[in-house]
Coordinates of C-alpha atoms and ligand atoms in Angstrom, one line a residue:
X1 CA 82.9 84.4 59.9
X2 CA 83.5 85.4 63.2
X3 CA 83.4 82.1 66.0
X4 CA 83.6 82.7 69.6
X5 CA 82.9 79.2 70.8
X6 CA 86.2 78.1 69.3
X7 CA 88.3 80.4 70.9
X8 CA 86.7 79.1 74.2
X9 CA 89.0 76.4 75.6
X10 CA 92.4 78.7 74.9
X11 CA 90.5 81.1 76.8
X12 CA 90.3 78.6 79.6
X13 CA 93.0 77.0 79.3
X14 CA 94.7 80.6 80.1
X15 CA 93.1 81.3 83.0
X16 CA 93.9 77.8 84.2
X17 CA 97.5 78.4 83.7
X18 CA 97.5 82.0 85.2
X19 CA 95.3 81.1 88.3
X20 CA 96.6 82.6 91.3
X21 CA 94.3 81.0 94.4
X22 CA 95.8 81.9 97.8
X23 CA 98.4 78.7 98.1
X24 CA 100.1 80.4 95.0
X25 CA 100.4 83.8 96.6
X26 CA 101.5 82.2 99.4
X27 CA 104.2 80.3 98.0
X28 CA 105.2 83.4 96.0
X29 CA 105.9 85.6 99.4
X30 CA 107.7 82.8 101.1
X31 CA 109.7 82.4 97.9
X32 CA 110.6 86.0 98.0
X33 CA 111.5 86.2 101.6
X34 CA 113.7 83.2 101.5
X35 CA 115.2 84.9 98.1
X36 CA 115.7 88.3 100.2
X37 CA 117.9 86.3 102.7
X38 CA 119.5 84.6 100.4
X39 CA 120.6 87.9 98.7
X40 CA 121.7 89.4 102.3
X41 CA 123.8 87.0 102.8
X42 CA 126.2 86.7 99.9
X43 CA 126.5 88.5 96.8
X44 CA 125.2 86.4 93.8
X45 CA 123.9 83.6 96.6
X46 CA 120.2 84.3 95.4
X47 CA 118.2 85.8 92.0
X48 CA 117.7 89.0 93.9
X49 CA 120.4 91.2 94.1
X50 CA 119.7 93.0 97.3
X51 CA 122.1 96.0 96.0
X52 CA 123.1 98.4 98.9
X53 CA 122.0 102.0 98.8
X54 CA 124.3 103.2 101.4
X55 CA 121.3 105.4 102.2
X56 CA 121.9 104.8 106.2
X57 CA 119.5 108.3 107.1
X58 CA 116.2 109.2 105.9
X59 CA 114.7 112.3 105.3
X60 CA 112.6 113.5 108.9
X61 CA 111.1 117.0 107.5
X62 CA 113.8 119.2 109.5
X63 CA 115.7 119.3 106.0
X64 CA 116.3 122.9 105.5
X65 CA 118.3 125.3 102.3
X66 CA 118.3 124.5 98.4
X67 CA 118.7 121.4 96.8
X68 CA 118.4 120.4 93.5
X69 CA 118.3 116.8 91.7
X70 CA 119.3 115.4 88.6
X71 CA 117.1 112.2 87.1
X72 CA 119.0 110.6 84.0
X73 CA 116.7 106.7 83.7
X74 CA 115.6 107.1 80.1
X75 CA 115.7 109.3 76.8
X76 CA 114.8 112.1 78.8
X77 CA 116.3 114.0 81.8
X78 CA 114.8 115.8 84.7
X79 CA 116.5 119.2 87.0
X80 CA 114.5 119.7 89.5
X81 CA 115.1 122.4 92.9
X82 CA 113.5 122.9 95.7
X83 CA 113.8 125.0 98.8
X84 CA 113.2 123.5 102.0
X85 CA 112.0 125.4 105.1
X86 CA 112.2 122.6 107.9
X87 CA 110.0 121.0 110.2
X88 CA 107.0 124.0 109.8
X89 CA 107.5 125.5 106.5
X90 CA 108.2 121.8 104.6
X91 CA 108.8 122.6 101.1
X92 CA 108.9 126.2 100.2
X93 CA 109.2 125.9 96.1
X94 CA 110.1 123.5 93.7
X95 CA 110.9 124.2 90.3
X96 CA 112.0 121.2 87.1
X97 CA 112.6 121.0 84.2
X98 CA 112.5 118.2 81.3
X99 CA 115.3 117.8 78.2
X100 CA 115.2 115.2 75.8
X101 CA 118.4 113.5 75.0
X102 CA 119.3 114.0 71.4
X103 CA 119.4 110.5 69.7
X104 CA 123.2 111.1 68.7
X105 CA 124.2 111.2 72.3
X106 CA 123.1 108.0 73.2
X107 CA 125.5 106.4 71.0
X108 CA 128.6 109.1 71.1
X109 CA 131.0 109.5 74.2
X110 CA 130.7 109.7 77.8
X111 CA 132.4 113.2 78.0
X112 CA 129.6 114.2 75.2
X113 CA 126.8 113.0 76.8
X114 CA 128.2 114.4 80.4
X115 CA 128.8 117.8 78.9
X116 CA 125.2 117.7 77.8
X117 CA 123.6 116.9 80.9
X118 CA 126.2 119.6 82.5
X119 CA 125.3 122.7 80.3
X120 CA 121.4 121.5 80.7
X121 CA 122.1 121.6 84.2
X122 CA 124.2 125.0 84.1
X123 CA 121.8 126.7 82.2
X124 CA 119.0 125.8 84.6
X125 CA 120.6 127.1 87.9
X126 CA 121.3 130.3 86.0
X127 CA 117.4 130.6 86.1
X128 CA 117.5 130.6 90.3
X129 CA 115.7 133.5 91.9
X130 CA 113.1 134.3 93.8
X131 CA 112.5 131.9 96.5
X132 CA 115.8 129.7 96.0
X133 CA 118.8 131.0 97.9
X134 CA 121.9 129.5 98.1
X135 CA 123.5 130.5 101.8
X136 CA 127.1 132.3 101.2
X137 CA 130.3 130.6 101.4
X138 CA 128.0 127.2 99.7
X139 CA 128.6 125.1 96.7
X140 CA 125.5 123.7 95.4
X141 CA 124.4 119.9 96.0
X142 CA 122.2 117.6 94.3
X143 CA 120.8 114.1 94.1
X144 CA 121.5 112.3 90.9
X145 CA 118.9 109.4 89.7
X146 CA 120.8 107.0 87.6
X147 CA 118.2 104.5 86.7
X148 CA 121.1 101.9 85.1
X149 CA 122.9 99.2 86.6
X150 CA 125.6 100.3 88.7
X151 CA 127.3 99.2 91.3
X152 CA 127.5 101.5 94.4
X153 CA 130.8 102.0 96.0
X154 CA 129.7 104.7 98.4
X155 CA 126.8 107.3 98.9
X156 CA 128.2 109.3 96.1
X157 CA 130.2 106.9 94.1
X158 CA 129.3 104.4 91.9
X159 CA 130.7 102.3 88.7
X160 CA 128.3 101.7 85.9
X161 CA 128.3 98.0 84.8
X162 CA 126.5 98.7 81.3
X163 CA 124.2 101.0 80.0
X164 CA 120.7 99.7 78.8
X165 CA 117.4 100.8 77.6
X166 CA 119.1 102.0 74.1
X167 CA 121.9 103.5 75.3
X168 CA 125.5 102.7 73.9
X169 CA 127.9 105.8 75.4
X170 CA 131.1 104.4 75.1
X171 CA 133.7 104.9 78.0
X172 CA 131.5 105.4 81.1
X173 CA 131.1 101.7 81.8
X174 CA 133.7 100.5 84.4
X175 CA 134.0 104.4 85.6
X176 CA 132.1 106.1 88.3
X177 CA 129.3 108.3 86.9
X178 CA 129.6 110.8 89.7
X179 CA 133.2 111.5 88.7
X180 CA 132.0 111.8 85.4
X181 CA 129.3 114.2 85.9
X182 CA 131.6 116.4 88.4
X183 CA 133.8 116.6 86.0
X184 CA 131.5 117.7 83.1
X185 CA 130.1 120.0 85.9
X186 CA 133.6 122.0 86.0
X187 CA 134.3 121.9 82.5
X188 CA 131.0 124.5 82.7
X189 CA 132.1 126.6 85.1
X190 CA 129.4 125.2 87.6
X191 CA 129.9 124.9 91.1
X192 CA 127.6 122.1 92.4
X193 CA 128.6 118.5 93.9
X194 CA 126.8 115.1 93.6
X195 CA 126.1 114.7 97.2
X196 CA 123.8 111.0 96.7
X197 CA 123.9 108.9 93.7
X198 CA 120.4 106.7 94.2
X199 CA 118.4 104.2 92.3
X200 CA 114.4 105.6 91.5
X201 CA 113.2 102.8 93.9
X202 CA 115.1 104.4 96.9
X203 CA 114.5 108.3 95.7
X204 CA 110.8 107.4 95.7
X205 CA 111.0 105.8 99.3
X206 CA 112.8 109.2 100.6
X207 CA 110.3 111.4 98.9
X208 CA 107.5 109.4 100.7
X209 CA 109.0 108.7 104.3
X210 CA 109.4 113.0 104.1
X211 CA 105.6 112.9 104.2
X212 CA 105.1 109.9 106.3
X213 CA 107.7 108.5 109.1
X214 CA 105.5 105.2 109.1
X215 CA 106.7 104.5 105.5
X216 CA 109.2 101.3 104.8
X217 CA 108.9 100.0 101.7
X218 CA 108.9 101.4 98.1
X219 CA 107.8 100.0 95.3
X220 CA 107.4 100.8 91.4
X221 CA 105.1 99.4 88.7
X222 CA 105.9 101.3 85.6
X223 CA 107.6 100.2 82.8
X224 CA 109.6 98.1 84.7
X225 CA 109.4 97.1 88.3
X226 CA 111.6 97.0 91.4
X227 CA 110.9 97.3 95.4
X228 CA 113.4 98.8 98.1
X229 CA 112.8 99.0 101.6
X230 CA 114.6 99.6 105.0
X231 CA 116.6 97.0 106.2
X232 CA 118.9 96.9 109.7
X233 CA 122.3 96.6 108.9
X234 CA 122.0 93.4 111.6
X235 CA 120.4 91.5 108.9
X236 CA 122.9 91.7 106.5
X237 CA 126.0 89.2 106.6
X238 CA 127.5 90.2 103.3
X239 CA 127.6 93.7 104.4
X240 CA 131.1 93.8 105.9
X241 CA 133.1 96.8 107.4
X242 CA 129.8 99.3 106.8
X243 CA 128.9 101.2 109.5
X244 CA 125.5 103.0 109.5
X245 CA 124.7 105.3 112.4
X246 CA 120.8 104.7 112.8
X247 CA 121.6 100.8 112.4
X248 CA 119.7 100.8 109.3
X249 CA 120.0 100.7 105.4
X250 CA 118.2 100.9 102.5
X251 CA 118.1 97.6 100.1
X252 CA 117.5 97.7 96.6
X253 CA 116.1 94.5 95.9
X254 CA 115.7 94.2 92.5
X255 CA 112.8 91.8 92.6
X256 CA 112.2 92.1 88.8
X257 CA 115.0 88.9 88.7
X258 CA 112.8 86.6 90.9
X259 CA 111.1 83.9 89.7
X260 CA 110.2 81.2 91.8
X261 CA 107.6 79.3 91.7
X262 CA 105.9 82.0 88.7
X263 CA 102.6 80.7 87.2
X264 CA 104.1 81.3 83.9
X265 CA 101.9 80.0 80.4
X266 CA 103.4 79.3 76.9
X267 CA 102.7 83.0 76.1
X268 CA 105.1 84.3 78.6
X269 CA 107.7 81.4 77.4
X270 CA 107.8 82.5 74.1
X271 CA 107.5 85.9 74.8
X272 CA 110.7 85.1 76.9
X273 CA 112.2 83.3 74.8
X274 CA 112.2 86.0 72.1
X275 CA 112.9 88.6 74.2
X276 CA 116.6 90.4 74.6
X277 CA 117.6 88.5 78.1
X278 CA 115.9 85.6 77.8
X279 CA 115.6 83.7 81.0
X280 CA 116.5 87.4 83.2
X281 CA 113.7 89.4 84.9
X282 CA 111.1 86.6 85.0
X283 CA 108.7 88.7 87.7
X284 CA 109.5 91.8 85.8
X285 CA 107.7 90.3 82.7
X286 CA 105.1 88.6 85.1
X287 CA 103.4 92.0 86.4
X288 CA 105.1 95.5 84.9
X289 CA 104.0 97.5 82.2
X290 CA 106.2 96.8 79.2
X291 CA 104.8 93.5 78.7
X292 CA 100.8 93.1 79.9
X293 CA 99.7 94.0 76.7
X294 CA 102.2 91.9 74.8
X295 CA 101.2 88.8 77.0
X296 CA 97.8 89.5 75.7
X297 CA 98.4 90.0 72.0
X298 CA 99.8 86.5 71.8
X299 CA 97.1 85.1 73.5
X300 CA 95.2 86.7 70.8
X301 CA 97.4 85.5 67.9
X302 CA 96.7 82.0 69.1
X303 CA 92.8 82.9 69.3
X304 CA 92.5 84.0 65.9
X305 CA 94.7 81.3 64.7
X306 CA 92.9 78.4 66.2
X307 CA 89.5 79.9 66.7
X308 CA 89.2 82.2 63.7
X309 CA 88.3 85.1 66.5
X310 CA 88.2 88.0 64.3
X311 CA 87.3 86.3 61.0
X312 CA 89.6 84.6 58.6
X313 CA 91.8 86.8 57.8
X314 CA 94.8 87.6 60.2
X315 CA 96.1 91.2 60.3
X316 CA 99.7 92.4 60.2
X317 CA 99.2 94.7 62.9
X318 CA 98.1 92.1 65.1
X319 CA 101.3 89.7 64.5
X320 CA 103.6 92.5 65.4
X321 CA 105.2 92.1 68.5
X322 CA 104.3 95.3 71.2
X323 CA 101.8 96.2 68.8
X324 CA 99.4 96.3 71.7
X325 CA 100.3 98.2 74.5
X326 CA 99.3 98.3 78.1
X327 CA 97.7 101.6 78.0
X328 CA 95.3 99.8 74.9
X329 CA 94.4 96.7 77.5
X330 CA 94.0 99.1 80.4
X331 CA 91.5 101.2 78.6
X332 CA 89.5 98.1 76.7
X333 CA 89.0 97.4 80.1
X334 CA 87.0 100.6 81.2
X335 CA 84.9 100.6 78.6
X336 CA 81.3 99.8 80.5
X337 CA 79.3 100.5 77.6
X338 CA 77.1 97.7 76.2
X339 CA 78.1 96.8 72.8
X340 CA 81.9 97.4 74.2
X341 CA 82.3 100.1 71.5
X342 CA 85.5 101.7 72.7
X343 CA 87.3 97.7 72.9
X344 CA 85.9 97.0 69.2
X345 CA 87.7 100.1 67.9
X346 CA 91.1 100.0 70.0
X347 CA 91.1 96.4 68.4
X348 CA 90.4 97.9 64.8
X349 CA 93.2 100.8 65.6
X350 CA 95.9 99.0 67.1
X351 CA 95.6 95.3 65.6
X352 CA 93.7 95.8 62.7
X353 CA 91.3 93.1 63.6
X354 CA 87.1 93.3 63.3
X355 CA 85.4 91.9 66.5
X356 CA 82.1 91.2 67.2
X357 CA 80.5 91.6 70.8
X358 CA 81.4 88.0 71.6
X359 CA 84.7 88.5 70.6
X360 CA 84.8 91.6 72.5
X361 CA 83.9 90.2 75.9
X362 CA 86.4 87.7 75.2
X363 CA 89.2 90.1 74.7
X364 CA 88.1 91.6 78.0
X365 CA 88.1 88.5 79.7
X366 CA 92.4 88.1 78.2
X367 CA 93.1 91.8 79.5
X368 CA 91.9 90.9 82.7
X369 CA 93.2 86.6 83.7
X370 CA 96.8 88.8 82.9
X371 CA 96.5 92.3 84.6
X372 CA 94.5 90.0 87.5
X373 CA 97.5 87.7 87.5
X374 CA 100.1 90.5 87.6
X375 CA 99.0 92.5 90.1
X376 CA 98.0 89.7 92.6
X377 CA 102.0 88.4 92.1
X378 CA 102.9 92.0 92.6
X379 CA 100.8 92.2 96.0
X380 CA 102.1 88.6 97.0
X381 CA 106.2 90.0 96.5
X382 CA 104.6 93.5 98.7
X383 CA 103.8 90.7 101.3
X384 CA 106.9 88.9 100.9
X385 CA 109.3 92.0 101.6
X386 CA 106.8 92.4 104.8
X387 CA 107.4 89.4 105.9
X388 CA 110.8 89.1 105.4
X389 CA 110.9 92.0 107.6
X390 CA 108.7 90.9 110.4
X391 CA 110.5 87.9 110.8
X392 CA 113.5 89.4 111.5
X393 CA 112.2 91.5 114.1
X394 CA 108.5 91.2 115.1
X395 CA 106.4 94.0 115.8
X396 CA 108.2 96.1 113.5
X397 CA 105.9 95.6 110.8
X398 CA 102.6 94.2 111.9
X399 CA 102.9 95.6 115.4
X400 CA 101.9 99.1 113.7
X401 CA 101.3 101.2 110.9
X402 CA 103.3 100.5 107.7
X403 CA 103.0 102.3 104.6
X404 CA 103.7 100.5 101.2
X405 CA 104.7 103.6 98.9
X406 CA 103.7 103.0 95.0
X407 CA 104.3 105.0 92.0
X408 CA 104.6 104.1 88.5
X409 CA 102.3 104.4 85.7
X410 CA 101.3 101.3 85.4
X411 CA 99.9 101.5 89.3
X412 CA 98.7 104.7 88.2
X413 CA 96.7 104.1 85.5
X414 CA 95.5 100.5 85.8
X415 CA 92.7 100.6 88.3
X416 CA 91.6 96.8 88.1
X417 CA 95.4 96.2 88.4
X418 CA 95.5 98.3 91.6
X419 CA 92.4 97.0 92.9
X420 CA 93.8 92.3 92.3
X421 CA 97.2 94.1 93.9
X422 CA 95.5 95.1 96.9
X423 CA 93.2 92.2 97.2
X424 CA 96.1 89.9 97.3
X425 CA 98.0 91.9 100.3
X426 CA 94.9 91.2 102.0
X427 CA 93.3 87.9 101.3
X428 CA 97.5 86.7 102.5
X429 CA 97.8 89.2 105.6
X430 CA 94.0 88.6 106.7
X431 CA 91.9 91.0 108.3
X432 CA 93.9 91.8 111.3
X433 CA 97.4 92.6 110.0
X434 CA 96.3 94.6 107.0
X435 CA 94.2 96.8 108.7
X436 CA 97.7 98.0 109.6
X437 CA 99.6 97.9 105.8
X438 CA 98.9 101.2 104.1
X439 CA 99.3 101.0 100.5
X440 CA 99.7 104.8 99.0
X441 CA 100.6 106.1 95.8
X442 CA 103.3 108.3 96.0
X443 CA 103.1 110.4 93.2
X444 CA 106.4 111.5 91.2
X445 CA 108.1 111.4 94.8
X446 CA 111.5 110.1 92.8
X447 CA 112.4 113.6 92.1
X448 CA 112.3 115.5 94.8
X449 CA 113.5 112.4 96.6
X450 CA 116.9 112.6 95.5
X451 CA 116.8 116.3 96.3
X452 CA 115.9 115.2 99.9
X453 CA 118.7 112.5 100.1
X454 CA 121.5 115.2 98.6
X455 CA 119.8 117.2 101.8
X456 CA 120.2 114.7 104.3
X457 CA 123.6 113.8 103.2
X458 CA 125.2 116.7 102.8
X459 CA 128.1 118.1 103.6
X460 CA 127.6 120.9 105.4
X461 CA 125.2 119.0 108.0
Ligands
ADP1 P1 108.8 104.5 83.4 O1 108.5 103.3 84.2 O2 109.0 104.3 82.0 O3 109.9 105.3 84.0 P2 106.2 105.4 84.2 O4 106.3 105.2 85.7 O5 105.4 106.7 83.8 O6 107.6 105.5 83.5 O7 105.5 104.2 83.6 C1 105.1 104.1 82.2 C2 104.5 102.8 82.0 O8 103.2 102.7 82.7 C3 104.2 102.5 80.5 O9 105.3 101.9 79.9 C4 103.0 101.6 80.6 O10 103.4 100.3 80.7 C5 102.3 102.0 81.9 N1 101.1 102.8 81.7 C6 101.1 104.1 81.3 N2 99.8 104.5 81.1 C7 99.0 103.4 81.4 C8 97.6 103.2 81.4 N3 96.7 104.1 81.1 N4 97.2 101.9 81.8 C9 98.1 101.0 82.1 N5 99.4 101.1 82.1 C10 99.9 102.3 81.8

């Protein structure tokens, strides 16, 4: 027998714990201001990194020539090129292209996996034509997107500190990737030059600020999450001896590490505390897409153990952990029909379990006190970054239009997510001041991004 009325109080109970009323939010954005200064001003003073970019210039829409970019964050790898015509013709063409990374790579050598990305690469730009022209006398520059923890020693430097996300290459860690990839580059004969090594947070910031000189913060919800934004070089103590010529610099906060003050529940604790870095990217497992639906499969498991939800009998399926993705919780929640038809067999696919309509609504209710929660933290760290930046100089956020760019699949494809994210900038900026703050997706901007910052830094300008 299926019981509802058991399952009642954990139900409750949860969105007790994940309650985030306007004093919450509010603590959350003053957290993460006071945790953006902290960062600025020494290196390890704060949980946020606060990683320099060394991204002093960005992109105006006079960029002009051929560019292409490199995106390595994952199992697969994107080339992308595109011609830009300048101020009136913006972007001419753009062309990519997407390889997977054999499995064996990930664990072989640097020089393997390098030479893979190189002939990729090589084999690509032997495809240029038409409307891509490289002038005379011109190597070939690109942006590279190295979504892994590295430390930047210059605008096309930097030494990777460890690879993650299943990757074990040995030799590249403690080595700069750009020298790396140059030199798999002219092992193939090509002639092109790393000319920006970026983070996806900053490439998505350039690709929107091309569109949009009012933008000043980027900020991605996907799998993961992290926010960058423009900082003056004023602001930052621990940068010493860096000179930036407009005054400004791009931070990489890495806000997935902050967790003050988080309205965390015993789900996300042992969720936590079984995870890989237990302790480590508290906000990231608060409001990005990797773990939503795990949050809510353990809320689940503890329904069906004390409440007998879905009956007696506890599948398999539902005691695995990830089982249930965010995609699944995302799309129980669209389903508008009245015997929730679509929730009661995403349930039977994915966790095995049978539901009733009771337990149906229920489950709704689960998907949406934790995609609620996340995005409202999510808008309150948006507001924090804001606020950080206003304080340091006021007017030059709330004095006028300021654009928020988004991207990420999770912002993409979660409307209610979207919807709590953007209720919480506004219900903590009031009225007034977010009639100015322009939230905008900025669709797959990351790519040609990079292609933008190798254009603005290159060496021929
Ligand atoms: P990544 O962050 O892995 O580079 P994406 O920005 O495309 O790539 O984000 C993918 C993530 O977005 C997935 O891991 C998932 O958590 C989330 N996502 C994808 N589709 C949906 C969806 N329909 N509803 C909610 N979240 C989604």
């Amino acid at each position: 027998t299926i019981s509802t009325a058991a399952a009642l109080p954990v139900l409750t109970k949860l969105q007790l714990d994940c309650a985030t009323p306007l004093p919450v939010l509010r603590h959350i954005a003053d957290a993460m201001a006071a945790d953006m200064r902290a960062g600025l001003a020494v290196d390890g003073g704060s949980d946020l990194k606060m990683i320099l970019s060394y991204v002093d210039c960005l992109p105006t829409g006079n960029e002009r020539g051929l560019f292409y970019a490199l995106d390595l964050g994952g199992t697969n790898f994107r080339v992308l090129r595109t011609q830009l015509g300048g101020r009136d013709d913006r972007v001419i063409a753009t062309e990519f292209e997407q390889v997977s990374i054999p499995q064996e790579l990930m664990s072989g050598t640097s020089e393997e996996l390098f030479d893979f990305i190189a002939s990729a690469l090589a084999n690509f730009v032997k495809k240029e034509g038409g409307k891509f022209v490289l002038p005379n006398g011109r190597s070939r520059e690109t942006g590279f997107t190295f979504s892994f923890p590295v430390k930047q020693t210059s605008i096309d430097s930097g030494i990777l500190i460890k690879w993650t996300k299943g990757f074990s290459v040995s030799g590249t860690p403690g080595k700069d990737i750009v020298a790396c990839l140059n030199e798999a580059m002219g092992r193939q004969g090509l002639d092109m030059r790393v000319s920006a090594l970026v983070n996806d947070t900053v490439a998505t910031l350039a690709g929107a600020r091309y569109w949009d000189n009012d933008v000043l913060v980027a900020v991605i919800l996907g799998t993961g999450t992290n926010a960058c934004y423009v900082e003056s070089v004023d602001a930052i103590p621990k940068l010493q001896g860096h000179k930036s010529s407009s005054g400004k610099t791009i931070i990489n906060t890495e806000w997935g590490a902050f967790s003050n003050g988080l309205p965390l529940t015993v789900y996300d604790r042992a969720m936590d505390a079984e995870s890989i870095n237990p302790g480590e990217q508290l906000f990231e497992k608060t409001i990005s897409g990797m773990y939503l639906g795990e949050i809510v499969r353990r809320v689940l498991v503890r329904m069906a153990e004390t409440g007998s939800l879905f009956g007696k009998h506890i599948p398999q399926k539902l005691q695995t952990p990830f089982a249930l993705g965010t995609p699944n919780i995302s799309s129980m929640q669209q389903d508008t029909s009245e015997d929730l038809e679509a929730v009661g067999s995403i349930l039977y696919e994915v966790t095995g379990v049978d539901s009733n309509l009771d337990a149906r609504r229920m489950v709704v209710d689960v998907c949406d006190t934790i995609a609620k929660r996340g995005g409202r933290l999510a808008g309150a760290g948006i507001v924090g970054i804001l606020q950080k930046m206003e304080e340091d100089s006021k007017g030059v956020v709330f004095g006028r239009r300021t654009v928020v760019a988004m991207d990420g699949g999770l912002y993409e494809h979660y409307p209610q997510y979207k919807r709590y994210l953007k209720e919480a900038v506004a219900e903590l900026l009031g009225p007034e001041l977010s009639s100015h703050v322009v939230i905008e997706h900025s669709k797959d901007g990351s790519g040609i991004g990079a292609a933008l910052l190798a254009a603005t830094n290159s060496i021929y300008e």
